[in-house]
CSV table of C-alpha atoms in Angstrom, one decimal:
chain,number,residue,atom,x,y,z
A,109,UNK,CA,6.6,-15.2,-27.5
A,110,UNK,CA,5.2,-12.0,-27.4
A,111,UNK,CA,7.9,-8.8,-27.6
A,112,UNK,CA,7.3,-5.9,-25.9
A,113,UNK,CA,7.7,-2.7,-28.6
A,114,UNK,CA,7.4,1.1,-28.1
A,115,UNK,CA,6.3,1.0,-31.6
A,116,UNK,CA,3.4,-1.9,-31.3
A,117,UNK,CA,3.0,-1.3,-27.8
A,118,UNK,CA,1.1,-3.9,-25.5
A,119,UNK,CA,-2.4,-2.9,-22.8
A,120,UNK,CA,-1.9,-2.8,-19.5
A,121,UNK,CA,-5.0,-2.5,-17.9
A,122,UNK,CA,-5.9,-2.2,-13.9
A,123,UNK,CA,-9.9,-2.9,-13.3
A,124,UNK,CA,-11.1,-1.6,-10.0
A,125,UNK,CA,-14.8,-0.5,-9.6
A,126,UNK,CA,-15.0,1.2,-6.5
A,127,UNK,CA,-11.7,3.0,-7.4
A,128,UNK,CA,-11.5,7.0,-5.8
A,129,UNK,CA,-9.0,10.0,-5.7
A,130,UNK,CA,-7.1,8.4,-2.6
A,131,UNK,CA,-6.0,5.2,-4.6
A,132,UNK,CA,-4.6,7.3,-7.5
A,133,UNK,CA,-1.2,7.9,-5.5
A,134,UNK,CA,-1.0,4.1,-4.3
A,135,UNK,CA,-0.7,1.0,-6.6
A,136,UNK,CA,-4.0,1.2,-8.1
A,137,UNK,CA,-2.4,4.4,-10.2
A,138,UNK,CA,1.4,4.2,-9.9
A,139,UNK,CA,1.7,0.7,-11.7
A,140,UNK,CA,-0.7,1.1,-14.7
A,141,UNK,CA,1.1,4.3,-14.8
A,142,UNK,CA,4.5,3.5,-14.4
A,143,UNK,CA,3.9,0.5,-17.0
A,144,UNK,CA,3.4,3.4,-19.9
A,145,UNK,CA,6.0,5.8,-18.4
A,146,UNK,CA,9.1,3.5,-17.9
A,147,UNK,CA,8.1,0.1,-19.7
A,148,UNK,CA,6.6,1.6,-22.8
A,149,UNK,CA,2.9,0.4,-22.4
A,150,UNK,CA,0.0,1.4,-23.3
A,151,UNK,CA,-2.2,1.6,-19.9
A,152,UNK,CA,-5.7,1.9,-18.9
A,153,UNK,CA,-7.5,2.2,-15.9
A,154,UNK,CA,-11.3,0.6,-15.5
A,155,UNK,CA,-13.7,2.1,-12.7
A,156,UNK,CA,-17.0,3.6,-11.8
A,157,UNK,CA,-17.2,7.3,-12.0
A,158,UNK,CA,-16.7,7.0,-8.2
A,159,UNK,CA,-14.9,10.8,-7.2
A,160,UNK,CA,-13.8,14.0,-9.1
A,161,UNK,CA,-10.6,12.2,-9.7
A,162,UNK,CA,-8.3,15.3,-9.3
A,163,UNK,CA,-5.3,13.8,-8.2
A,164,UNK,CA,-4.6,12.5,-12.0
A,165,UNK,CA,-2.8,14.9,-13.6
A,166,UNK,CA,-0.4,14.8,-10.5
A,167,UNK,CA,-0.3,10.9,-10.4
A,168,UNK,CA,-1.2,9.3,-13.3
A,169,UNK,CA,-1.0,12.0,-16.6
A,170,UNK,CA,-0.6,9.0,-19.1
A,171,UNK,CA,-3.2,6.6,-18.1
A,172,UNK,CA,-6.8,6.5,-20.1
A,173,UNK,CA,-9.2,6.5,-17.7
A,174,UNK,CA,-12.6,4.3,-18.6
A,175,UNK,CA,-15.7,5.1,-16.8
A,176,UNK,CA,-18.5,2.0,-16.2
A,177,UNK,CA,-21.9,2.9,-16.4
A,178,UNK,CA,-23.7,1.2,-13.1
A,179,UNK,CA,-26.2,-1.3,-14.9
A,180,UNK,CA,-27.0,-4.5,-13.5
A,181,UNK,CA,-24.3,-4.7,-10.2
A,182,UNK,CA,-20.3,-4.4,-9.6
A,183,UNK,CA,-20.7,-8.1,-11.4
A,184,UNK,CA,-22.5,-8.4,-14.1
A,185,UNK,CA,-20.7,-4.6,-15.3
A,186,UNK,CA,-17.1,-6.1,-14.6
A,187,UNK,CA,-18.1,-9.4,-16.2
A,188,UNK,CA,-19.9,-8.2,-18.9
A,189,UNK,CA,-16.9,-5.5,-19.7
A,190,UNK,CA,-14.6,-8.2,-19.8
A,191,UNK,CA,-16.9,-10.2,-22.4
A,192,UNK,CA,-16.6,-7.5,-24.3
A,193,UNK,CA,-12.7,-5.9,-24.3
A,194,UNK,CA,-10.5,-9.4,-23.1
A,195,UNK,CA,-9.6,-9.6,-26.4
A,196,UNK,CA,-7.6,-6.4,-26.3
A,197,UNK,CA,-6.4,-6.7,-22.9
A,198,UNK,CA,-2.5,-8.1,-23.1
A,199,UNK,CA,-2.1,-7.6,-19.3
A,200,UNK,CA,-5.3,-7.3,-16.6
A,201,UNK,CA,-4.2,-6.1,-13.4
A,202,UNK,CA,-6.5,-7.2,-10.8
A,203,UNK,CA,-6.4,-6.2,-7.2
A,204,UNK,CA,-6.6,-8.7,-4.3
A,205,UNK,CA,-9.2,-11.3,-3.3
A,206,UNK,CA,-11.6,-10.3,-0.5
A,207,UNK,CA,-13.9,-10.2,-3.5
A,208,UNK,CA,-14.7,-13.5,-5.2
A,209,UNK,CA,-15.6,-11.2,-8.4
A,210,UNK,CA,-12.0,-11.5,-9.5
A,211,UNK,CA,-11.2,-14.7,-9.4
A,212,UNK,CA,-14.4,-15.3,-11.8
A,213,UNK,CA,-13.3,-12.5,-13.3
A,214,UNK,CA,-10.0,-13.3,-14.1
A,215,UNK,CA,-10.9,-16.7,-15.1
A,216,UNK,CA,-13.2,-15.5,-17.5
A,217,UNK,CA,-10.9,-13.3,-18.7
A,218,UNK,CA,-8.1,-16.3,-19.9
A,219,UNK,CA,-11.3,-18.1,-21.0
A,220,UNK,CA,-12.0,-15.1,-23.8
A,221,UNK,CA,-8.4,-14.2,-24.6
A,222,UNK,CA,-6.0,-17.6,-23.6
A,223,UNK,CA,-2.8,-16.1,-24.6
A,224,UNK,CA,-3.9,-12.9,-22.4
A,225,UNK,CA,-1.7,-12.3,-18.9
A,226,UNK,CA,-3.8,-12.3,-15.4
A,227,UNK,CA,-1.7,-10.7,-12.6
A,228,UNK,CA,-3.4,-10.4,-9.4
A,229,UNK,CA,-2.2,-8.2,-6.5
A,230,UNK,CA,-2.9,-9.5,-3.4
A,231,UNK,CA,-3.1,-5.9,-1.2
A,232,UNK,CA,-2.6,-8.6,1.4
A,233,UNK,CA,-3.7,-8.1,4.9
A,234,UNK,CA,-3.8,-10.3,7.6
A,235,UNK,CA,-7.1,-11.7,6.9
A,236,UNK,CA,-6.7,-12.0,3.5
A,237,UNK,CA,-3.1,-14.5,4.1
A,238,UNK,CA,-5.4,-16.1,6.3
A,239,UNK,CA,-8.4,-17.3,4.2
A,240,UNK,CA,-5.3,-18.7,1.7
A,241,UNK,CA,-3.1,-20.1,4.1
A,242,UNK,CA,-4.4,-20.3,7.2
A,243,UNK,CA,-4.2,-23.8,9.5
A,244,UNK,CA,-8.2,-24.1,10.2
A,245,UNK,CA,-9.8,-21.6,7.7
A,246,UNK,CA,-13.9,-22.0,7.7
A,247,UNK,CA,-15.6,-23.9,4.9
A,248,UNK,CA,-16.0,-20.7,2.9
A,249,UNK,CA,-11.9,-20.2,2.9
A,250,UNK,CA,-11.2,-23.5,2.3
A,251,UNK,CA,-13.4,-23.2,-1.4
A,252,UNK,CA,-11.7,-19.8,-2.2
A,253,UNK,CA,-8.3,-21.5,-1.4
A,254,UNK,CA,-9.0,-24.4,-3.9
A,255,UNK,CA,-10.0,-22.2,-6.2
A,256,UNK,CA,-7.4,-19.7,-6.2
A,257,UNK,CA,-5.0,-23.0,-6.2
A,258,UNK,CA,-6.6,-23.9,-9.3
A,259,UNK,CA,-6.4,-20.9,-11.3
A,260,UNK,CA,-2.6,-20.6,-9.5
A,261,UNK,CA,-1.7,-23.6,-12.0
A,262,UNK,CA,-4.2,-23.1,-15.1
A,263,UNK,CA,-5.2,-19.8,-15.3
A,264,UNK,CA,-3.4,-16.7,-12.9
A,265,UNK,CA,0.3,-15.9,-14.6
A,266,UNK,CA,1.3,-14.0,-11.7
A,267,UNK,CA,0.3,-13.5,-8.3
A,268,UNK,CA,2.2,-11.2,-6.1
A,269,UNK,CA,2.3,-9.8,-2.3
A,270,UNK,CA,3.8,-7.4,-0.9
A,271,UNK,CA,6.0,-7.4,2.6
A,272,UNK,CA,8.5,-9.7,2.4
A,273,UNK,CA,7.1,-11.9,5.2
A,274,UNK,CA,4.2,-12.6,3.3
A,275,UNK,CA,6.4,-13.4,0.3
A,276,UNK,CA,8.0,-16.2,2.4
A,277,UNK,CA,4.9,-17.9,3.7
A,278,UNK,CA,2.9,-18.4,-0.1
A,279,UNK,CA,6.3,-19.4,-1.7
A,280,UNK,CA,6.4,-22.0,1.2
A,281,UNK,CA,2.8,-22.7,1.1
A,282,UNK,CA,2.2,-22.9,-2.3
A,283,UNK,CA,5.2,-24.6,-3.4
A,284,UNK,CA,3.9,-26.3,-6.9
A,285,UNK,CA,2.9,-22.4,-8.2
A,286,UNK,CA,5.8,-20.9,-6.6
A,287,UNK,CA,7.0,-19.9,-9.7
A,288,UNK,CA,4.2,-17.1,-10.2
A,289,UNK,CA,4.5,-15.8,-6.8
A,290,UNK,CA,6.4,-12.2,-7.2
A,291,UNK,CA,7.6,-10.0,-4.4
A,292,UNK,CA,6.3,-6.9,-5.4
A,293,UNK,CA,6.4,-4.1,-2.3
A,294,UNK,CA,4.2,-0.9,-2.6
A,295,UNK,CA,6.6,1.4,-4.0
A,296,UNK,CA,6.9,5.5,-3.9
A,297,UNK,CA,6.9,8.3,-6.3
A,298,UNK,CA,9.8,10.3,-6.4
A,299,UNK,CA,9.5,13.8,-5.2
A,300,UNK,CA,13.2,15.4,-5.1
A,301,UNK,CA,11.9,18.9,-5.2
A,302,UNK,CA,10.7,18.6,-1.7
A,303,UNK,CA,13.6,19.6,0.5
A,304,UNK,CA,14.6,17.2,3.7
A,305,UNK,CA,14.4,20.2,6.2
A,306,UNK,CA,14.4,18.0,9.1
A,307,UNK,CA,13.8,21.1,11.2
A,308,UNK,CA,10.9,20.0,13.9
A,309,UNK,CA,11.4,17.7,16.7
A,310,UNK,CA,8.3,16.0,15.4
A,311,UNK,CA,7.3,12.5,16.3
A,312,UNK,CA,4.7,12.1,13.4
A,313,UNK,CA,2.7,9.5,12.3
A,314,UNK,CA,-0.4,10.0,9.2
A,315,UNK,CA,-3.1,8.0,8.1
A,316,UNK,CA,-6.9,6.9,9.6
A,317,UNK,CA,-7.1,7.7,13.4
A,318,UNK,CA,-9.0,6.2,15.6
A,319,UNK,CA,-10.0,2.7,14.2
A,320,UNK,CA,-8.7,-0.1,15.9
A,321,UNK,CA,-6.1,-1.1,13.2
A,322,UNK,CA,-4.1,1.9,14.0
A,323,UNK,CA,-4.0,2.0,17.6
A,324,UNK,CA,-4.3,5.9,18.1
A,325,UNK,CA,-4.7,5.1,21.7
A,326,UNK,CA,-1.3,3.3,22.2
A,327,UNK,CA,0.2,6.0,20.7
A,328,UNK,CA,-1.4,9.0,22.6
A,329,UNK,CA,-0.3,6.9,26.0
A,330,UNK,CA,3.0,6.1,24.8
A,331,UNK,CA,3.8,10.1,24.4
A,332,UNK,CA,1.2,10.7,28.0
A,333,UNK,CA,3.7,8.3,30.0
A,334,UNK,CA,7.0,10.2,27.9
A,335,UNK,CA,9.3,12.6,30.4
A,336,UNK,CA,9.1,16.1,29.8
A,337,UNK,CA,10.8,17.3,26.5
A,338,UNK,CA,10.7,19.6,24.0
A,339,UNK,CA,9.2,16.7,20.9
A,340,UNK,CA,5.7,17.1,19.8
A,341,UNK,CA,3.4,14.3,18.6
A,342,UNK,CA,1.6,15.3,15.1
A,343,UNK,CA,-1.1,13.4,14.0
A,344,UNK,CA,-1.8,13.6,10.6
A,345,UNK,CA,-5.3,12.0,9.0
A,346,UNK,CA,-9.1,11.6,9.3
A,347,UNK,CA,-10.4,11.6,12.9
A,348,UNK,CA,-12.8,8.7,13.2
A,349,UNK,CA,-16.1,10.0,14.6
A,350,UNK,CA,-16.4,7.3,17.7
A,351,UNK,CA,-12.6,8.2,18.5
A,352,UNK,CA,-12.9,11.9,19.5
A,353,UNK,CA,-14.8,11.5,22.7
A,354,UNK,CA,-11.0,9.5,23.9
A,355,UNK,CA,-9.3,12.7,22.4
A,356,UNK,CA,-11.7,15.2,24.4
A,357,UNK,CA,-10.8,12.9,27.5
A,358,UNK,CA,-7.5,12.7,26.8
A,359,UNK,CA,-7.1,16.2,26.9
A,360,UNK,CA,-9.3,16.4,29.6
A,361,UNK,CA,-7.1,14.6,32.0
A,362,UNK,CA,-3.7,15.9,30.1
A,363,UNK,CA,-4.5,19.2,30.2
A,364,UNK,CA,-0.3,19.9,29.9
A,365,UNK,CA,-0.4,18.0,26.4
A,366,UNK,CA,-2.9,20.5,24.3
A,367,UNK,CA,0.4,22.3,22.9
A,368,UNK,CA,2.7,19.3,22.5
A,369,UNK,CA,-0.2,17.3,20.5
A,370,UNK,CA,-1.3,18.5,17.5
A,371,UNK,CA,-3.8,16.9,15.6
A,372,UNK,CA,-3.7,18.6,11.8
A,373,UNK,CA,-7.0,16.6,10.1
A,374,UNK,CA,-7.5,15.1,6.9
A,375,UNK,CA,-4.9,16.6,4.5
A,376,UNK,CA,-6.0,16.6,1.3
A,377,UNK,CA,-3.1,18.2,-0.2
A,378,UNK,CA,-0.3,15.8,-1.1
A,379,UNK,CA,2.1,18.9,-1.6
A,380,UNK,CA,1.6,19.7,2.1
A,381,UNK,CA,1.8,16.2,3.6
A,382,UNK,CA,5.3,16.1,2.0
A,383,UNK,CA,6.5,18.6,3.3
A,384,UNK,CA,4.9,17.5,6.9
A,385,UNK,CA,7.2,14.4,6.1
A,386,UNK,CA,10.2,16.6,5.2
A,387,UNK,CA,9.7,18.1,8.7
A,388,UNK,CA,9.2,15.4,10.6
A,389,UNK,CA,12.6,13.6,12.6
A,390,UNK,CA,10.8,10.3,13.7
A,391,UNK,CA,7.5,8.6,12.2
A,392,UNK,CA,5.8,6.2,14.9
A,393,UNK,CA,3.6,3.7,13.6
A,394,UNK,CA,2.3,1.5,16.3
A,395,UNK,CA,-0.5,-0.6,14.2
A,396,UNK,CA,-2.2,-4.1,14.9
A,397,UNK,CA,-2.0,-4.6,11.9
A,398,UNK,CA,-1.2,-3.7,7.9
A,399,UNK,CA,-0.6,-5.2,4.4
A,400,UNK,CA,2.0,-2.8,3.2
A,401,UNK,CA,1.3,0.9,4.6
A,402,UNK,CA,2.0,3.4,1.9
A,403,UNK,CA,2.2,5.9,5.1
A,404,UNK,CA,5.2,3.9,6.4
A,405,UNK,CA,6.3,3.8,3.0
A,406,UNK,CA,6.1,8.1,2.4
A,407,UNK,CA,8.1,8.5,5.8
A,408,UNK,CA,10.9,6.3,5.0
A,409,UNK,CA,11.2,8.3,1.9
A,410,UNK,CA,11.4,11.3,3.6
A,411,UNK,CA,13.7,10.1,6.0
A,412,UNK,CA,11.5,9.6,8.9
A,413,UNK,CA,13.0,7.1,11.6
A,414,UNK,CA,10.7,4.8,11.7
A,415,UNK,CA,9.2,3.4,14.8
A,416,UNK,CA,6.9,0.5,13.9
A,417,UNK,CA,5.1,-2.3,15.0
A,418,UNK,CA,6.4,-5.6,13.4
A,419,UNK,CA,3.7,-5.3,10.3
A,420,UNK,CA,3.2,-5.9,6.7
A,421,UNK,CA,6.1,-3.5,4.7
A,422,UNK,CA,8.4,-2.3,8.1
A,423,UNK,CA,10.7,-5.4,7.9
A,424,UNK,CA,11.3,-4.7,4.0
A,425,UNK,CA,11.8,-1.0,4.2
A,426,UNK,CA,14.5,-1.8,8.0
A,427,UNK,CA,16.2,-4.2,6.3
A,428,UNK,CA,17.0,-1.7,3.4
A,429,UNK,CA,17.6,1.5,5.9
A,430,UNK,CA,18.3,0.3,9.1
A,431,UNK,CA,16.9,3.0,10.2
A,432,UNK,CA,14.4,2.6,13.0
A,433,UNK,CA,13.1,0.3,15.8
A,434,UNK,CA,10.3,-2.6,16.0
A,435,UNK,CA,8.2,-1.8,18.5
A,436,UNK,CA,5.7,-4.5,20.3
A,437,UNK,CA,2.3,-4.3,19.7
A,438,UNK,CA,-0.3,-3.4,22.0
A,439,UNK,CA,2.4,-2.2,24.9
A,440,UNK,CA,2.7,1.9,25.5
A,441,UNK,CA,4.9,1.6,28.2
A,442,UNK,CA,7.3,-0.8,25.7
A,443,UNK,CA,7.1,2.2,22.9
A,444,UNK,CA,7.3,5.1,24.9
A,445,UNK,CA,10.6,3.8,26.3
A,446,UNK,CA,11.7,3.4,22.9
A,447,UNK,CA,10.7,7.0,21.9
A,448,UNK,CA,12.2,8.3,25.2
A,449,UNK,CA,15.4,6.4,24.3
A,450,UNK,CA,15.3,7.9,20.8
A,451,UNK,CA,15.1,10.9,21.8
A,452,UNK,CA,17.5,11.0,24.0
A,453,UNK,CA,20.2,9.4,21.9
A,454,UNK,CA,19.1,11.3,18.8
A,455,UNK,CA,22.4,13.0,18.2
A,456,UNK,CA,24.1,9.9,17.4
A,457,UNK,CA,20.7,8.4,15.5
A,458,UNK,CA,20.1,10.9,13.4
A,459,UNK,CA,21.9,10.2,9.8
A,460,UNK,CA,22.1,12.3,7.1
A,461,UNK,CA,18.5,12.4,5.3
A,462,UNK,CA,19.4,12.9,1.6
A,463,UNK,CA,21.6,9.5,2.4
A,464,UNK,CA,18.3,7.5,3.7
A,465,UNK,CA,16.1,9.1,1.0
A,466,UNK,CA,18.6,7.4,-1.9
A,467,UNK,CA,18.7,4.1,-0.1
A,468,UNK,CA,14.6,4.1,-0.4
A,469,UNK,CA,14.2,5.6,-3.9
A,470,UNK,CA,16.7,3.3,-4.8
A,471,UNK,CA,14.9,0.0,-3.2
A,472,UNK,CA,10.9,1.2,-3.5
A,473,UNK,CA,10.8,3.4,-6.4
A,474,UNK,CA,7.8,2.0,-8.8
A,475,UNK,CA,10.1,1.4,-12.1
A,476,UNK,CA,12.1,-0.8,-9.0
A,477,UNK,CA,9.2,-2.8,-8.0
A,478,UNK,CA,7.3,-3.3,-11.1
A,479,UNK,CA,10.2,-4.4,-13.0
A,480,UNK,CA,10.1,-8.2,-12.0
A,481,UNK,CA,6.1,-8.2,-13.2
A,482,UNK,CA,7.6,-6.4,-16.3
A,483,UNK,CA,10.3,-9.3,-16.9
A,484,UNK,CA,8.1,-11.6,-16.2
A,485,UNK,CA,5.4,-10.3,-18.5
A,486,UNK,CA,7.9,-9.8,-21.2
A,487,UNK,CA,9.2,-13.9,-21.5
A,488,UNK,CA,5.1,-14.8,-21.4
């Protein structure tokens, strides 16, 4: 059995070619780098030279960053850097499966260094559960399935997923690996020097707007069919290009909305989006659907009520605050009643935030999450 020893310190070592800035403050950087900081490993952190990467210091200060030179394709470099290091990798961290690459990739890896540990994170969305456990996946799905049942029982040490719901379907699923299967939600950095102000009447939500995933437009005609009040709706995020001619005709038609409906653009700044969050009194989610939003994640910790479609992640983080609503998908008239009803009761919702915020860094913070991987890891 290996032992896990600040003083002979074992590699942990995520590999993610098309890594950039915006994955540093998700998984991609808070595991390797909660691996060094609370577990004592050594961690690295494998990618093209993809972005100016200036979100490290901020979110990942002890992880070694290694940069791949692009040779012969995202294959042969990952493959051939694997030929070449597995030896020295204790732990490889590979990040879900809509790529074949890591499924050779890993099993190449145990080939070159047996006594090595694979963990894949499945990032798993919807299509991804389906291609594994769907009822009538197409002939392409069904080989990835096989194979990733094979290398479940000879090859994979650990496989996890991330909402709860998901958790429940591969355990049942894949019942002779269920063993390896770990429950592993996205977590969140603690930031305690951001005060909870809670001083807007701000129905916020952040992230990609415009794309069908996040239904935007439900959202926009949720607040449009609202009664009069004095709440705004603040849209944090990217505009899609396609999506601002509906803006321009939504404010076209809504001409009384232009002050209550503030759409702030990309926000590059984590510093500022916290303290949007701190702001913020409700955080309306209404996506199709989601693996496990690190959005939805950010606003529980900053003790957002959460309104939220019944996707990947809002099940784990109401269960643990019980604070929020699940709203039906696809239905503006269903959420804006909920919103109207929220606001309307708010005196008696509202809880204190500093209350909600130790609930969720108490449940989701990364040393919380990782630790079962860690154990696990640590009796290989």
């Amino acid at each position: 059995m290996k032992k896990i020893s600040h003083k002979s310190p074992l590699s942990y070592w995520t590999v993610h070619l098309p890594l950039k800035d915006f994955d540093l403050p998700k998984d991609l950087g808070y595991m390797p780098e909660t691996f060094h900081r609370c577990f004592g490993f050594d961690s690295y952190l494998v990618s093209y030279r993809n972005d100016t990467y200036s979100l490290v210091e901020s979110c990942i200060p002890h992880v070694v960053q290694i940069f791949l030179r692009h040779r012969g394709g995202e294959w042969m470099d990952a493959l051939c850097f694997l030929v070449f290091n597995s030896r020295r990798i204790d732990v490889l961290h590979l990040e879900h499966l809509q790529k074949n690459l890591n499924l050779i990739a890993g099993w190449l890896y145990k080939f070159l260094n047996p006594r090595g540990f694979l963990y894949i994170k499945l990032d798993a969305s919807p299509h991804i559960m389906d291609n594994i456990i769907g009822s009538r996946p197409a002939l392409k799905s069904r080989i990835k399935r096989w194979l990733l049942n094979y290398l479940m029982q000879h090859t994979i040490n650990a496989i996890s997923v991330e909402s709860i719901q998901n958790f429940r379907l591969l355990k049942k699923r894949l019942e002779n690996v269920a063993f390896k299967i770990l429950h592993i939600p996205n977590g969140i950095d603690l930031h305690p020097e951001v005060a909870l102000s809670k001083s807007q009447k701000w129905i916020l939500t952040a992230g990609r707007l415009g794309p069908e995933q996040k239904a935007t437009d439900v959202l926009l005609e949720a607040f449009r069919l609202m009664p009069a009040n004095d709440w705004y709706l603040i849209l944090a995020g990217p505009v899609e290009e396609a999506f601002q001619s509906h803006i321009d005709r939504y404010f076209e038609q809504n001409p009384h909305l232009k002050t209550r409906v503030k759409f702030l653009g990309n926000i590059t700044s984590r510093s500022q989006l916290f303290e949007i969050y701190a702001q913020a009194s409700i955080f309306c989610f209404p996506s199709r659907w989601e693996g496990f939003s690190h959005a939805l994640m950010e606003a529980a910790y900053f003790a957002n009520y959460i309104i939220s479609t019944d996707i990947g992640g809002a099940e784990d983080i109401l269960s643990a605050t019980s604070y929020g609503k699940i709203a039906p998908k696809d239905d503006p008239r269903a959420l804006s009643a909920i919103l109207e009803q929220t606001i309307a009761n708010w005196g008696n919702i509202h809880r204190d935030p500093l209350e909600i915020q130790k609930i969720v860094a108490n449940h989701f913070s990364w040393e919380k999450v990782c630790r079962p991987l860690y154990e696990t890891i640590s009796t290989h």
